[in-house]
Amino acid sequence: MPVIRTADRSDAGPLSRLAEATFRSTFGAVNSPQDMALHCQVSYSEAIQAGEIANPDMLTLLCDGDEGLVGFAQLRWDGTPDCVAAQSPGEIQRLYVADAWHGKGIAQGLMHACIEALQARNSDVAWLGVWERNPRAIAFYRKCGFVGVGDHVFPLGSDPQRDIVMARSIAGPSSNIAPQRGTSGERP
């Protein structure tokens, strides 16, 4: 049975490998090899993951399965876009699950753990960015109560891509977060 836990420094290597593998399997077929390589190099190296695990403004959650890591989520408490209206927002920066574990409740478990961690840090709103061309993720986040509130640019290597910024109240359903016109999370 999979278990969700907080990462420690010794997890940097396995996390680095899982992060790159899940990012490549999710986005590799629709982006250039050069942009993918550059993004993975600057985002998922073991040294970068060790630094993110040690960063007090971040939290890395891991999901262990029988064969090792099967999913992860990373939270941040800095750098919120203007479209997120909150007193104390927290970002779900990354949430990925290994392909073999899709459809087994891992993403839902990680999302639940993210919301609990954000509540523990007294965040009032959870927010995230999701690529406008990732309908599966958009649907998942909508199911979790997130609504579109704006957009921002996500630099994938040399390719500036549009992310939909989605947010939800930590206290309950996202009814108190008004979608920005044209960003309801529906496919543009």
PDB file of C-alpha atoms in Angstrom:
ATOM      1  CA  MET A   1       0.000   0.000   0.000  1.00  0.00           C
ATOM      2  CA  PRO A   2       1.486   3.388  -0.991  1.00  0.00           C
ATOM      3  CA  VAL A   3       2.538   5.757   1.799  1.00  0.00           C
ATOM      4  CA  ILE A   4       2.898   9.555   1.556  1.00  0.00           C
ATOM      5  CA  ARG A   5       5.702  11.148   3.562  1.00  0.00           C
ATOM      6  CA  THR A   6       7.904  14.233   3.712  1.00  0.00           C
ATOM      7  CA  ALA A   7      11.155  14.008   1.738  1.00  0.00           C
ATOM      8  CA  ASP A   8      14.552  14.240   3.386  1.00  0.00           C
ATOM      9  CA  ARG A   9      17.988  14.909   1.905  1.00  0.00           C
ATOM     10  CA  SER A  10      18.598  11.215   1.181  1.00  0.00           C
ATOM     11  CA  ASP A  11      15.627  11.254  -1.221  1.00  0.00           C
ATOM     12  CA  ALA A  12      17.213  13.759  -3.640  1.00  0.00           C
ATOM     13  CA  GLY A  13      18.593  11.115  -6.038  1.00  0.00           C
ATOM     14  CA  PRO A  14      15.458   8.974  -6.385  1.00  0.00           C
ATOM     15  CA  LEU A  15      13.294  12.120  -6.517  1.00  0.00           C
ATOM     16  CA  SER A  16      15.469  13.588  -9.271  1.00  0.00           C
ATOM     17  CA  ARG A  17      15.031  10.455 -11.388  1.00  0.00           C
ATOM     18  CA  LEU A  18      11.258  10.259 -10.795  1.00  0.00           C
ATOM     19  CA  ALA A  19      10.748  13.986 -11.439  1.00  0.00           C
ATOM     20  CA  GLU A  20      12.570  13.871 -14.761  1.00  0.00           C
ATOM     21  CA  ALA A  21      10.914  10.608 -15.839  1.00  0.00           C
ATOM     22  CA  THR A  22       7.382  11.810 -15.071  1.00  0.00           C
ATOM     23  CA  PHE A  23       7.960  15.209 -16.679  1.00  0.00           C
ATOM     24  CA  ARG A  24       9.350  13.586 -19.827  1.00  0.00           C
ATOM     25  CA  SER A  25       6.525  11.042 -20.052  1.00  0.00           C
ATOM     26  CA  THR A  26       3.929  13.795 -19.595  1.00  0.00           C
ATOM     27  CA  PHE A  27       5.358  16.420 -21.963  1.00  0.00           C
ATOM     28  CA  GLY A  28       8.128  14.837 -24.056  1.00  0.00           C
ATOM     29  CA  ALA A  29       5.995  13.886 -27.061  1.00  0.00           C
ATOM     30  CA  VAL A  30       4.742  17.449 -27.602  1.00  0.00           C
ATOM     31  CA  ASN A  31       7.896  19.482 -26.922  1.00  0.00           C
ATOM     32  CA  SER A  32      11.315  19.610 -28.560  1.00  0.00           C
ATOM     33  CA  PRO A  33      14.066  17.351 -27.189  1.00  0.00           C
ATOM     34  CA  GLN A  34      16.259  20.435 -26.691  1.00  0.00           C
ATOM     35  CA  ASP A  35      13.661  22.277 -24.606  1.00  0.00           C
ATOM     36  CA  MET A  36      12.935  19.146 -22.572  1.00  0.00           C
ATOM     37  CA  ALA A  37      16.635  18.542 -21.893  1.00  0.00           C
ATOM     38  CA  LEU A  38      17.217  22.142 -20.835  1.00  0.00           C
ATOM     39  CA  HIS A  39      14.198  22.197 -18.531  1.00  0.00           C
ATOM     40  CA  CYS A  40      15.110  18.890 -16.904  1.00  0.00           C
ATOM     41  CA  GLN A  41      18.708  20.027 -16.416  1.00  0.00           C
ATOM     42  CA  VAL A  42      17.730  23.237 -14.599  1.00  0.00           C
ATOM     43  CA  SER A  43      14.795  21.764 -12.657  1.00  0.00           C
ATOM     44  CA  TYR A  44      15.361  18.133 -11.746  1.00  0.00           C
ATOM     45  CA  SER A  45      19.039  17.449 -11.077  1.00  0.00           C
ATOM     46  CA  GLU A  46      19.892  15.723  -7.813  1.00  0.00           C
ATOM     47  CA  ALA A  47      21.608  18.896  -6.542  1.00  0.00           C
ATOM     48  CA  ILE A  48      18.566  21.036  -7.341  1.00  0.00           C
ATOM     49  CA  GLN A  49      16.231  18.565  -5.660  1.00  0.00           C
ATOM     50  CA  ALA A  50      18.486  18.448  -2.574  1.00  0.00           C
ATOM     51  CA  GLY A  51      18.336  22.248  -2.416  1.00  0.00           C
ATOM     52  CA  GLU A  52      14.562  22.275  -2.774  1.00  0.00           C
ATOM     53  CA  ILE A  53      14.173  19.633  -0.056  1.00  0.00           C
ATOM     54  CA  ALA A  54      16.324  21.780   2.271  1.00  0.00           C
ATOM     55  CA  ASN A  55      14.553  25.064   1.385  1.00  0.00           C
ATOM     56  CA  PRO A  56      12.357  26.209   4.316  1.00  0.00           C
ATOM     57  CA  ASP A  57       9.971  27.919   1.852  1.00  0.00           C
ATOM     58  CA  MET A  58       9.292  24.587   0.121  1.00  0.00           C
ATOM     59  CA  LEU A  59       7.936  21.188   1.111  1.00  0.00           C
ATOM     60  CA  THR A  60       8.416  18.004  -0.893  1.00  0.00           C
ATOM     61  CA  LEU A  61       5.977  15.142  -0.361  1.00  0.00           C
ATOM     62  CA  LEU A  62       6.766  11.668  -1.683  1.00  0.00           C
ATOM     63  CA  CYS A  63       4.579   8.650  -2.283  1.00  0.00           C
ATOM     64  CA  ASP A  64       6.361   5.338  -1.710  1.00  0.00           C
ATOM     65  CA  GLY A  65       5.063   2.198  -3.387  1.00  0.00           C
ATOM     66  CA  ASP A  66       6.370  -1.350  -3.166  1.00  0.00           C
ATOM     67  CA  GLU A  67       9.016  -0.635  -5.829  1.00  0.00           C
ATOM     68  CA  GLY A  68      10.127   2.800  -4.555  1.00  0.00           C
ATOM     69  CA  LEU A  69       8.854   6.287  -5.318  1.00  0.00           C
ATOM     70  CA  VAL A  70       5.658   6.381  -7.385  1.00  0.00           C
ATOM     71  CA  GLY A  71       4.650  10.029  -7.053  1.00  0.00           C
ATOM     72  CA  PHE A  72       5.573  13.375  -5.553  1.00  0.00           C
ATOM     73  CA  ALA A  73       4.319  16.879  -4.915  1.00  0.00           C
ATOM     74  CA  GLN A  74       6.237  20.063  -4.152  1.00  0.00           C
ATOM     75  CA  LEU A  75       4.806  23.102  -2.385  1.00  0.00           C
ATOM     76  CA  ARG A  76       6.191  26.661  -2.238  1.00  0.00           C
ATOM     77  CA  TRP A  77       5.355  29.694  -0.160  1.00  0.00           C
ATOM     78  CA  ASP A  78       6.931  32.462  -2.240  1.00  0.00           C
ATOM     79  CA  GLY A  79       6.412  34.118  -5.615  1.00  0.00           C
ATOM     80  CA  THR A  80       2.618  34.347  -5.977  1.00  0.00           C
ATOM     81  CA  PRO A  81       1.183  35.918  -9.174  1.00  0.00           C
ATOM     82  CA  ASP A  82      -1.060  38.984  -8.868  1.00  0.00           C
ATOM     83  CA  CYS A  83      -4.119  37.059 -10.078  1.00  0.00           C
ATOM     84  CA  VAL A  84      -4.130  34.968  -6.875  1.00  0.00           C
ATOM     85  CA  ALA A  85      -6.047  36.979  -4.276  1.00  0.00           C
ATOM     86  CA  ALA A  86      -5.124  35.683  -0.838  1.00  0.00           C
ATOM     87  CA  GLN A  87      -3.668  36.731   2.500  1.00  0.00           C
ATOM     88  CA  SER A  88      -1.357  33.720   2.763  1.00  0.00           C
ATOM     89  CA  PRO A  89      -1.265  31.680  -0.469  1.00  0.00           C
ATOM     90  CA  GLY A  90       0.677  28.490  -1.033  1.00  0.00           C
ATOM     91  CA  GLU A  91       1.634  27.030  -4.412  1.00  0.00           C
ATOM     92  CA  ILE A  92       1.378  23.417  -5.458  1.00  0.00           C
ATOM     93  CA  GLN A  93       4.392  23.760  -7.731  1.00  0.00           C
ATOM     94  CA  ARG A  94       4.561  20.153  -8.914  1.00  0.00           C
ATOM     95  CA  LEU A  95       2.377  17.065  -8.599  1.00  0.00           C
ATOM     96  CA  TYR A  96       3.335  14.021 -10.676  1.00  0.00           C
ATOM     97  CA  VAL A  97       2.605  10.297 -10.556  1.00  0.00           C
ATOM     98  CA  ALA A  98       4.500   7.544 -12.387  1.00  0.00           C
ATOM     99  CA  ASP A  99       2.562   6.248 -15.405  1.00  0.00           C
ATOM    100  CA  ALA A 100       2.105   2.751 -13.953  1.00  0.00           C
ATOM    101  CA  TRP A 101       0.329   4.269 -10.946  1.00  0.00           C
ATOM    102  CA  HIS A 102      -2.168   6.479 -12.810  1.00  0.00           C
ATOM    103  CA  GLY A 103      -5.778   5.780 -11.867  1.00  0.00           C
ATOM    104  CA  LYS A 104      -4.900   4.241  -8.495  1.00  0.00           C
ATOM    105  CA  GLY A 105      -5.688   7.193  -6.232  1.00  0.00           C
ATOM    106  CA  ILE A 106      -2.104   8.391  -5.836  1.00  0.00           C
ATOM    107  CA  ALA A 107      -2.758  11.880  -7.253  1.00  0.00           C
ATOM    108  CA  GLN A 108      -5.808  12.294  -5.008  1.00  0.00           C
ATOM    109  CA  GLY A 109      -3.776  11.194  -1.986  1.00  0.00           C
ATOM    110  CA  LEU A 110      -1.000  13.624  -2.831  1.00  0.00           C
ATOM    111  CA  MET A 111      -3.499  16.453  -3.346  1.00  0.00           C
ATOM    112  CA  HIS A 112      -5.080  15.717   0.035  1.00  0.00           C
ATOM    113  CA  ALA A 113      -1.622  15.758   1.659  1.00  0.00           C
ATOM    114  CA  CYS A 114      -0.839  19.062  -0.101  1.00  0.00           C
ATOM    115  CA  ILE A 115      -4.007  20.702   1.222  1.00  0.00           C
ATOM    116  CA  GLU A 116      -3.259  19.449   4.746  1.00  0.00           C
ATOM    117  CA  ALA A 117       0.317  20.798   4.536  1.00  0.00           C
ATOM    118  CA  LEU A 118      -0.923  24.161   3.277  1.00  0.00           C
ATOM    119  CA  GLN A 119      -3.444  24.326   6.128  1.00  0.00           C
ATOM    120  CA  ALA A 120      -0.687  23.496   8.625  1.00  0.00           C
ATOM    121  CA  ARG A 121       1.256  26.537   7.350  1.00  0.00           C
ATOM    122  CA  ASN A 122      -1.885  28.694   7.674  1.00  0.00           C
ATOM    123  CA  SER A 123      -2.312  29.195   3.934  1.00  0.00           C
ATOM    124  CA  ASP A 124      -5.775  30.396   2.966  1.00  0.00           C
ATOM    125  CA  VAL A 125      -5.564  29.626  -0.762  1.00  0.00           C
ATOM    126  CA  ALA A 126      -3.832  26.904  -2.770  1.00  0.00           C
ATOM    127  CA  TRP A 127      -2.788  27.841  -6.288  1.00  0.00           C
ATOM    128  CA  LEU A 128      -0.989  26.176  -9.181  1.00  0.00           C
ATOM    129  CA  GLY A 129      -0.098  26.644 -12.817  1.00  0.00           C
ATOM    130  CA  VAL A 130      -1.149  24.053 -15.396  1.00  0.00           C
ATOM    131  CA  TRP A 131      -0.247  24.034 -19.085  1.00  0.00           C
ATOM    132  CA  GLU A 132      -3.206  25.104 -21.190  1.00  0.00           C
ATOM    133  CA  ARG A 133      -2.620  22.026 -23.400  1.00  0.00           C
ATOM    134  CA  ASN A 134      -2.915  19.519 -20.531  1.00  0.00           C
ATOM    135  CA  PRO A 135      -6.670  18.775 -20.374  1.00  0.00           C
ATOM    136  CA  ARG A 136      -6.251  15.728 -18.129  1.00  0.00           C
ATOM    137  CA  ALA A 137      -4.535  17.772 -15.411  1.00  0.00           C
ATOM    138  CA  ILE A 138      -6.998  20.655 -15.801  1.00  0.00           C
ATOM    139  CA  ALA A 139      -9.903  18.235 -15.305  1.00  0.00           C
ATOM    140  CA  PHE A 140      -8.234  16.719 -12.228  1.00  0.00           C
ATOM    141  CA  TYR A 141      -7.651  20.124 -10.645  1.00  0.00           C
ATOM    142  CA  ARG A 142     -11.220  21.217 -11.390  1.00  0.00           C
ATOM    143  CA  LYS A 143     -12.431  18.023  -9.700  1.00  0.00           C
ATOM    144  CA  CYS A 144     -10.320  19.053  -6.678  1.00  0.00           C
ATOM    145  CA  GLY A 145     -12.101  22.420  -6.485  1.00  0.00           C
ATOM    146  CA  PHE A 146      -9.659  24.635  -8.383  1.00  0.00           C
ATOM    147  CA  VAL A 147     -10.875  27.352 -10.755  1.00  0.00           C
ATOM    148  CA  GLY A 148      -8.979  29.416 -13.302  1.00  0.00           C
ATOM    149  CA  VAL A 149      -8.008  32.859 -11.985  1.00  0.00           C
ATOM    150  CA  GLY A 150      -5.467  34.024 -14.576  1.00  0.00           C
ATOM    151  CA  ASP A 151      -2.462  32.886 -16.526  1.00  0.00           C
ATOM    152  CA  HIS A 152       1.310  33.188 -16.589  1.00  0.00           C
ATOM    153  CA  VAL A 153       4.228  32.224 -18.786  1.00  0.00           C
ATOM    154  CA  PHE A 154       6.052  28.978 -18.049  1.00  0.00           C
ATOM    155  CA  PRO A 155       9.445  28.909 -19.780  1.00  0.00           C
ATOM    156  CA  LEU A 156      10.045  25.370 -21.047  1.00  0.00           C
ATOM    157  CA  GLY A 157      13.613  25.658 -22.255  1.00  0.00           C
ATOM    158  CA  SER A 158      13.467  28.314 -24.964  1.00  0.00           C
ATOM    159  CA  ASP A 159       9.682  27.950 -25.439  1.00  0.00           C
ATOM    160  CA  PRO A 160       7.482  30.359 -23.436  1.00  0.00           C
ATOM    161  CA  GLN A 161       4.263  28.429 -22.771  1.00  0.00           C
ATOM    162  CA  ARG A 162       0.959  29.627 -21.302  1.00  0.00           C
ATOM    163  CA  ASP A 163      -0.089  28.144 -17.991  1.00  0.00           C
ATOM    164  CA  ILE A 164      -3.560  28.621 -16.592  1.00  0.00           C
ATOM    165  CA  VAL A 165      -3.297  29.745 -12.971  1.00  0.00           C
ATOM    166  CA  MET A 166      -5.877  27.904 -10.879  1.00  0.00           C
ATOM    167  CA  ALA A 167      -6.736  28.465  -7.218  1.00  0.00           C
ATOM    168  CA  ARG A 168      -9.013  27.179  -4.487  1.00  0.00           C
ATOM    169  CA  SER A 169      -9.794  28.081  -0.921  1.00  0.00           C
ATOM    170  CA  ILE A 170      -8.116  25.895   1.662  1.00  0.00           C
ATOM    171  CA  ALA A 171     -11.141  26.162   3.963  1.00  0.00           C
ATOM    172  CA  GLY A 172     -13.500  24.373   1.583  1.00  0.00           C
ATOM    173  CA  PRO A 173     -14.845  24.482  -1.954  1.00  0.00           C
ATOM    174  CA  SER A 174     -13.562  27.180  -4.241  1.00  0.00           C
ATOM    175  CA  SER A 175     -16.855  29.083  -4.289  1.00  0.00           C
ATOM    176  CA  ASN A 176     -15.224  32.152  -2.784  1.00  0.00           C
ATOM    177  CA  ILE A 177     -12.630  32.382  -5.560  1.00  0.00           C
ATOM    178  CA  ALA A 178     -14.025  34.046  -8.650  1.00  0.00           C
ATOM    179  CA  PRO A 179     -12.700  32.800 -11.992  1.00  0.00           C
ATOM    180  CA  GLN A 180     -11.144  35.458 -14.174  1.00  0.00           C
ATOM    181  CA  ARG A 181     -13.013  35.841 -17.448  1.00  0.00           C
ATOM    182  CA  GLY A 182     -11.772  33.322 -20.005  1.00  0.00           C
ATOM    183  CA  THR A 183      -9.783  31.245 -17.502  1.00  0.00           C
ATOM    184  CA  SER A 184     -12.372  28.967 -15.940  1.00  0.00           C
ATOM    185  CA  GLY A 185     -10.082  26.018 -16.508  1.00  0.00           C
ATOM    186  CA  GLU A 186     -11.947  25.020 -19.641  1.00  0.00           C
ATOM    187  CA  ARG A 187      -9.810  24.338 -22.667  1.00  0.00           C
ATOM    188  CA  PRO A 188      -9.277  27.601 -24.516  1.00  0.00           C
TER     189      PRO A 188
END
